PDB file of C-alpha atoms in Angstrom:
ATOM      1  CA  MET A   1      14.625  -1.719  10.873  1.00  0.00           C
ATOM      2  CA  THR A   2      14.532   2.147  11.137  1.00  0.00           C
ATOM      3  CA  ASP A   3      10.832   3.510  10.856  1.00  0.00           C
ATOM      4  CA  ILE A   4      10.177   5.885   7.820  1.00  0.00           C
ATOM      5  CA  VAL A   5       8.655   9.130   9.204  1.00  0.00           C
ATOM      6  CA  THR A   6       7.131  11.903   7.496  1.00  0.00           C
ATOM      7  CA  ARG A   7       5.480  15.076   8.363  1.00  0.00           C
ATOM      8  CA  ARG A   8       2.233  13.276   9.643  1.00  0.00           C
ATOM      9  CA  LEU A   9       2.906   9.618   9.676  1.00  0.00           C
ATOM     10  CA  ARG A  10       5.026   6.972  10.909  1.00  0.00           C
ATOM     11  CA  LEU A  11       5.339   3.742   8.704  1.00  0.00           C
ATOM     12  CA  ARG A  12       6.916   1.004  10.985  1.00  0.00           C
ATOM     13  CA  ARG A  13       6.991  -2.773  11.684  1.00  0.00           C
ATOM     14  CA  PHE A  14       3.837  -4.487  12.297  1.00  0.00           C
ATOM     15  CA  SER A  15       3.156  -5.315  15.990  1.00  0.00           C
ATOM     16  CA  ARG A  16       0.852  -7.885  17.201  1.00  0.00           C
ATOM     17  CA  ALA A  17      -1.334  -5.147  18.908  1.00  0.00           C
ATOM     18  CA  ASP A  18      -2.406  -4.180  15.323  1.00  0.00           C
ATOM     19  CA  ALA A  19      -4.288  -7.450  14.688  1.00  0.00           C
ATOM     20  CA  SER A  20      -7.808  -5.911  15.827  1.00  0.00           C
ATOM     21  CA  ALA A  21      -7.432  -2.618  14.054  1.00  0.00           C
ATOM     22  CA  MET A  22      -6.276  -4.421  10.521  1.00  0.00           C
ATOM     23  CA  ALA A  23      -9.324  -6.908  11.051  1.00  0.00           C
ATOM     24  CA  ARG A  24     -11.582  -4.152  11.407  1.00  0.00           C
ATOM     25  CA  TYR A  25     -10.551  -1.973   8.056  1.00  0.00           C
ATOM     26  CA  ARG A  26      -9.691  -5.174   6.180  1.00  0.00           C
ATOM     27  CA  SER A  27     -13.538  -6.346   6.786  1.00  0.00           C
ATOM     28  CA  ASP A  28     -15.012  -3.255   5.916  1.00  0.00           C
ATOM     29  CA  PRO A  29     -16.575  -3.579   2.503  1.00  0.00           C
ATOM     30  CA  ARG A  30     -15.514   0.054   1.341  1.00  0.00           C
ATOM     31  CA  VAL A  31     -11.748  -1.227   1.747  1.00  0.00           C
ATOM     32  CA  ALA A  32     -11.977  -4.713   0.540  1.00  0.00           C
ATOM     33  CA  ARG A  33     -14.144  -4.575  -2.865  1.00  0.00           C
ATOM     34  CA  TYR A  34     -11.384  -4.033  -4.930  1.00  0.00           C
ATOM     35  CA  GLN A  35      -9.075  -6.000  -2.916  1.00  0.00           C
ATOM     36  CA  THR A  36      -8.085  -9.572  -3.618  1.00  0.00           C
ATOM     37  CA  TRP A  37      -8.405 -11.142   0.084  1.00  0.00           C
ATOM     38  CA  ARG A  38     -11.375 -12.729   1.682  1.00  0.00           C
ATOM     39  CA  SER A  39     -13.469 -10.146   3.827  1.00  0.00           C
ATOM     40  CA  PRO A  40     -14.685 -10.282   6.645  1.00  0.00           C
ATOM     41  CA  ILE A  41     -11.332 -11.195   8.091  1.00  0.00           C
ATOM     42  CA  SER A  42     -11.621 -12.235  11.792  1.00  0.00           C
ATOM     43  CA  HIS A  43      -9.466 -11.342  14.571  1.00  0.00           C
ATOM     44  CA  ALA A  44      -7.477 -14.951  14.235  1.00  0.00           C
ATOM     45  CA  GLN A  45      -7.009 -14.592  10.771  1.00  0.00           C
ATOM     46  CA  ALA A  46      -5.436 -10.865  11.382  1.00  0.00           C
ATOM     47  CA  GLU A  47      -3.293 -12.252  14.110  1.00  0.00           C
ATOM     48  CA  ALA A  48      -1.972 -15.001  11.954  1.00  0.00           C
ATOM     49  CA  ILE A  49      -1.487 -12.403   9.071  1.00  0.00           C
ATOM     50  CA  VAL A  50       0.606  -9.955  11.428  1.00  0.00           C
ATOM     51  CA  ALA A  51       2.535 -13.103  12.740  1.00  0.00           C
ATOM     52  CA  ASP A  52       3.771 -13.984   8.928  1.00  0.00           C
ATOM     53  CA  TYR A  53       4.408 -10.036   8.837  1.00  0.00           C
ATOM     54  CA  LEU A  54       6.902  -9.982  11.841  1.00  0.00           C
ATOM     55  CA  THR A  55       9.342 -12.279   9.817  1.00  0.00           C
ATOM     56  CA  GLU A  56       9.498 -10.227   6.700  1.00  0.00           C
ATOM     57  CA  ASN A  57      12.986  -8.295   5.950  1.00  0.00           C
ATOM     58  CA  PRO A  58      12.197  -4.780   4.807  1.00  0.00           C
ATOM     59  CA  GLU A  59      15.512  -4.087   3.237  1.00  0.00           C
ATOM     60  CA  GLY A  60      15.841  -7.479   1.164  1.00  0.00           C
ATOM     61  CA  PRO A  61      14.092  -8.956  -1.601  1.00  0.00           C
ATOM     62  CA  GLY A  62      10.608 -10.135  -1.143  1.00  0.00           C
ATOM     63  CA  PHE A  63       7.600  -8.982   0.620  1.00  0.00           C
ATOM     64  CA  PHE A  64       7.566  -6.389   3.632  1.00  0.00           C
ATOM     65  CA  GLN A  65       4.312  -4.905   5.117  1.00  0.00           C
ATOM     66  CA  TYR A  66       4.611  -1.189   6.510  1.00  0.00           C
ATOM     67  CA  ALA A  67       2.314  -0.523   9.297  1.00  0.00           C
ATOM     68  CA  ILE A  68       1.075   3.074   8.921  1.00  0.00           C
ATOM     69  CA  GLU A  69      -0.045   5.234  11.995  1.00  0.00           C
ATOM     70  CA  LEU A  70      -0.307   9.002  12.507  1.00  0.00           C
ATOM     71  CA  TYR A  71       2.807  10.302  14.021  1.00  0.00           C
ATOM     72  CA  ARG A  72       1.364  12.135  17.041  1.00  0.00           C
ATOM     73  CA  ARG A  73      -1.253   9.429  17.813  1.00  0.00           C
ATOM     74  CA  PRO A  74      -0.129   5.832  17.652  1.00  0.00           C
ATOM     75  CA  GLY A  75      -2.408   2.914  16.172  1.00  0.00           C
ATOM     76  CA  LEU A  76      -2.749   1.384  13.018  1.00  0.00           C
ATOM     77  CA  ILE A  77      -4.520   3.233  10.372  1.00  0.00           C
ATOM     78  CA  GLY A  78      -3.388   1.291   7.457  1.00  0.00           C
ATOM     79  CA  ASP A  79      -0.497  -0.878   5.623  1.00  0.00           C
ATOM     80  CA  LEU A  80       1.607  -0.399   2.565  1.00  0.00           C
ATOM     81  CA  ALA A  81       3.228  -3.413   1.126  1.00  0.00           C
ATOM     82  CA  VAL A  82       6.562  -3.618  -0.775  1.00  0.00           C
ATOM     83  CA  ALA A  83       7.508  -6.425  -2.657  1.00  0.00           C
ATOM     84  CA  ARG A  84      11.039  -6.387  -3.881  1.00  0.00           C
ATOM     85  CA  GLU A  85      12.302  -8.225  -6.892  1.00  0.00           C
ATOM     86  CA  ALA A  86      15.374 -10.602  -6.300  1.00  0.00           C
ATOM     87  CA  GLY A  87      17.636  -7.914  -8.017  1.00  0.00           C
ATOM     88  CA  PRO A  88      17.828  -4.620  -6.388  1.00  0.00           C
ATOM     89  CA  ASP A  89      16.389  -2.368  -9.053  1.00  0.00           C
ATOM     90  CA  ARG A  90      12.286  -3.179  -8.723  1.00  0.00           C
ATOM     91  CA  ALA A  91      10.030  -3.419  -6.410  1.00  0.00           C
ATOM     92  CA  VAL A  92       5.927  -3.250  -6.256  1.00  0.00           C
ATOM     93  CA  LEU A  93       3.482  -1.266  -3.871  1.00  0.00           C
ATOM     94  CA  GLY A  94       0.364  -1.468  -2.502  1.00  0.00           C
ATOM     95  CA  ILE A  95      -1.700   0.256  -0.026  1.00  0.00           C
ATOM     96  CA  THR A  96      -4.884   0.277   2.413  1.00  0.00           C
ATOM     97  CA  LEU A  97      -6.304   2.594   4.510  1.00  0.00           C
ATOM     98  CA  ALA A  98      -9.017   2.705   7.221  1.00  0.00           C
ATOM     99  CA  PRO A  99     -12.055   4.417   5.468  1.00  0.00           C
ATOM    100  CA  VAL A 100     -11.975   7.209   8.165  1.00  0.00           C
ATOM    101  CA  MET A 101      -8.512   7.790   6.836  1.00  0.00           C
ATOM    102  CA  HIS A 102      -9.411   8.564   3.382  1.00  0.00           C
ATOM    103  CA  HIS A 103      -9.241  11.787   1.538  1.00  0.00           C
ATOM    104  CA  GLN A 104      -6.872  13.423   3.765  1.00  0.00           C
ATOM    105  CA  GLY A 105      -3.639  13.072   1.781  1.00  0.00           C
ATOM    106  CA  TYR A 106      -2.548  10.273   4.049  1.00  0.00           C
ATOM    107  CA  ALA A 107      -1.972   7.439   1.248  1.00  0.00           C
ATOM    108  CA  THR A 108      -0.220  10.085  -1.177  1.00  0.00           C
ATOM    109  CA  GLU A 109       2.292  10.793   1.919  1.00  0.00           C
ATOM    110  CA  ALA A 110       3.092   7.359   2.728  1.00  0.00           C
ATOM    111  CA  MET A 111       3.371   6.112  -0.732  1.00  0.00           C
ATOM    112  CA  THR A 112       5.688   9.105  -1.643  1.00  0.00           C
ATOM    113  CA  ALA A 113       7.702   8.472   1.196  1.00  0.00           C
ATOM    114  CA  VAL A 114       8.259   4.833   0.670  1.00  0.00           C
ATOM    115  CA  ALA A 115       8.782   5.311  -2.995  1.00  0.00           C
ATOM    116  CA  ASP A 116      11.605   7.938  -2.164  1.00  0.00           C
ATOM    117  CA  HIS A 117      13.102   5.370   0.757  1.00  0.00           C
ATOM    118  CA  LEU A 118      13.283   2.863  -2.415  1.00  0.00           C
ATOM    119  CA  PHE A 119      14.719   4.972  -4.578  1.00  0.00           C
ATOM    120  CA  ALA A 120      17.455   5.924  -2.284  1.00  0.00           C
ATOM    121  CA  THR A 121      18.348   2.424  -1.511  1.00  0.00           C
ATOM    122  CA  GLY A 122      18.976   1.682  -5.002  1.00  0.00           C
ATOM    123  CA  VAL A 123      15.418   0.755  -6.499  1.00  0.00           C
ATOM    124  CA  GLU A 124      15.082   1.977  -9.937  1.00  0.00           C
ATOM    125  CA  ARG A 125      11.653   1.532 -11.206  1.00  0.00           C
ATOM    126  CA  ILE A 126       8.305   0.829  -8.803  1.00  0.00           C
ATOM    127  CA  THR A 127       5.261  -0.443 -10.383  1.00  0.00           C
ATOM    128  CA  THR A 128       1.653  -1.115  -9.092  1.00  0.00           C
ATOM    129  CA  THR A 129      -1.771  -2.132 -10.262  1.00  0.00           C
ATOM    130  CA  CYS A 130      -4.959  -0.726  -9.578  1.00  0.00           C
ATOM    131  CA  ASP A 131      -8.758  -2.265 -10.281  1.00  0.00           C
ATOM    132  CA  VAL A 132     -10.014   0.006 -13.442  1.00  0.00           C
ATOM    133  CA  ARG A 133     -13.108   0.862 -10.973  1.00  0.00           C
ATOM    134  CA  ASN A 134     -11.274   2.006  -8.404  1.00  0.00           C
ATOM    135  CA  THR A 135     -11.006   5.941  -9.454  1.00  0.00           C
ATOM    136  CA  ALA A 136      -9.759   7.084  -6.262  1.00  0.00           C
ATOM    137  CA  SER A 137      -7.022   4.682  -6.333  1.00  0.00           C
ATOM    138  CA  VAL A 138      -6.014   5.723 -10.132  1.00  0.00           C
ATOM    139  CA  LYS A 139      -6.131   9.562  -8.682  1.00  0.00           C
ATOM    140  CA  LEU A 140      -3.942   8.673  -5.987  1.00  0.00           C
ATOM    141  CA  LEU A 141      -1.219   6.861  -8.188  1.00  0.00           C
ATOM    142  CA  ARG A 142      -1.235   9.712 -10.590  1.00  0.00           C
ATOM    143  CA  ARG A 143      -0.633  12.303  -7.663  1.00  0.00           C
ATOM    144  CA  VAL A 144       2.281  10.572  -6.406  1.00  0.00           C
ATOM    145  CA  GLY A 145       3.772  10.113  -9.883  1.00  0.00           C
ATOM    146  CA  PHE A 146       3.050   6.977 -11.187  1.00  0.00           C
ATOM    147  CA  GLU A 147       2.168   6.534 -15.298  1.00  0.00           C
ATOM    148  CA  GLU A 148      -0.215   4.319 -16.610  1.00  0.00           C
ATOM    149  CA  GLN A 149       1.862   1.456 -18.378  1.00  0.00           C
ATOM    150  CA  GLY A 150      -1.423  -0.124 -19.729  1.00  0.00           C
ATOM    151  CA  ARG A 151      -4.421  -2.712 -19.026  1.00  0.00           C
ATOM    152  CA  GLU A 152      -5.141  -6.177 -18.441  1.00  0.00           C
ATOM    153  CA  LYS A 153      -8.403  -7.185 -19.455  1.00  0.00           C
ATOM    154  CA  GLN A 154     -10.319  -9.335 -16.992  1.00  0.00           C
ATOM    155  CA  TYR A 155      -7.126  -9.939 -15.287  1.00  0.00           C
ATOM    156  CA  VAL A 156      -8.370 -10.559 -11.681  1.00  0.00           C
ATOM    157  CA  ALA A 157     -11.820 -12.205 -10.032  1.00  0.00           C
ATOM    158  CA  GLN A 158     -12.809 -10.003  -7.353  1.00  0.00           C
ATOM    159  CA  ARG A 159     -16.098 -11.394  -5.662  1.00  0.00           C
ATOM    160  CA  GLY A 160     -17.383 -12.866  -8.617  1.00  0.00           C
ATOM    161  CA  ILE A 161     -16.220 -10.243 -11.168  1.00  0.00           C
ATOM    162  CA  HIS A 162     -13.246 -10.580 -13.885  1.00  0.00           C
ATOM    163  CA  ALA A 163     -12.161  -7.153 -13.324  1.00  0.00           C
ATOM    164  CA  ASP A 164     -10.020  -5.211 -15.644  1.00  0.00           C
ATOM    165  CA  ILE A 165      -6.706  -3.946 -14.077  1.00  0.00           C
ATOM    166  CA  LEU A 166      -4.436  -0.751 -14.681  1.00  0.00           C
ATOM    167  CA  LEU A 167      -0.594  -1.007 -14.684  1.00  0.00           C
ATOM    168  CA  PHE A 168       1.335   1.806 -13.454  1.00  0.00           C
ATOM    169  CA  GLY A 169       5.258   2.418 -13.437  1.00  0.00           C
ATOM    170  CA  MET A 170       7.575   5.147 -11.907  1.00  0.00           C
ATOM    171  CA  SER A 171      11.170   5.749 -12.056  1.00  0.00           C
ATOM    172  CA  GLY A 172      13.035   7.988  -9.296  1.00  0.00           C
ATOM    173  CA  GLU A 173      12.869  10.965 -12.050  1.00  0.00           C
ATOM    174  CA  GLN A 174       9.112  10.669 -12.040  1.00  0.00           C
ATOM    175  CA  LEU A 175       8.709  10.945  -8.438  1.00  0.00           C
ATOM    176  CA  ARG A 176      11.139  13.911  -8.127  1.00  0.00           C
ATOM    177  CA  ARG A 177       8.709  15.494 -10.895  1.00  0.00           C
ATOM    178  CA  SER A 178       5.298  14.964  -8.899  1.00  0.00           C
ATOM    179  CA  LEU A 179       6.966  16.573  -5.661  1.00  0.00           C
TER     180      LEU A 179
END
């Protein structure tokens, strides 16, 4: 696998050494509140998650999780999920960053780089979802070039609340227009 490198970031395969950092940021209530995973995540749970990530194929159909780190300062700051459908033309994205990395443009940079990579490898459409209450993520998705495609009422149960989600989609042309 070749890393995806941007001006400030490196997106790479996870390593076992990433488990502690992942457990910390995924256990943070500010990060977990709009996610479907159970929180807090213990170090042992994070080790098991990372072990699963090590078996994933970044170029094939199925799921792949990128580790995100700063280019000049290695160490996990977040992760970006890619789910490719069996056909090569569609993918789904999702991103999580440690709170200290929020509001610095890292999520925009990472999502744009991965979307660009996916379109360059033949993907024609990328979709994602977002909890309607997560206004920062809604702004991020629009900044990257996603367009809102709809809303699912009470779609997902998160921490005892049945939340609405927004559906977003983007083509390669939309990404180019957003740059």
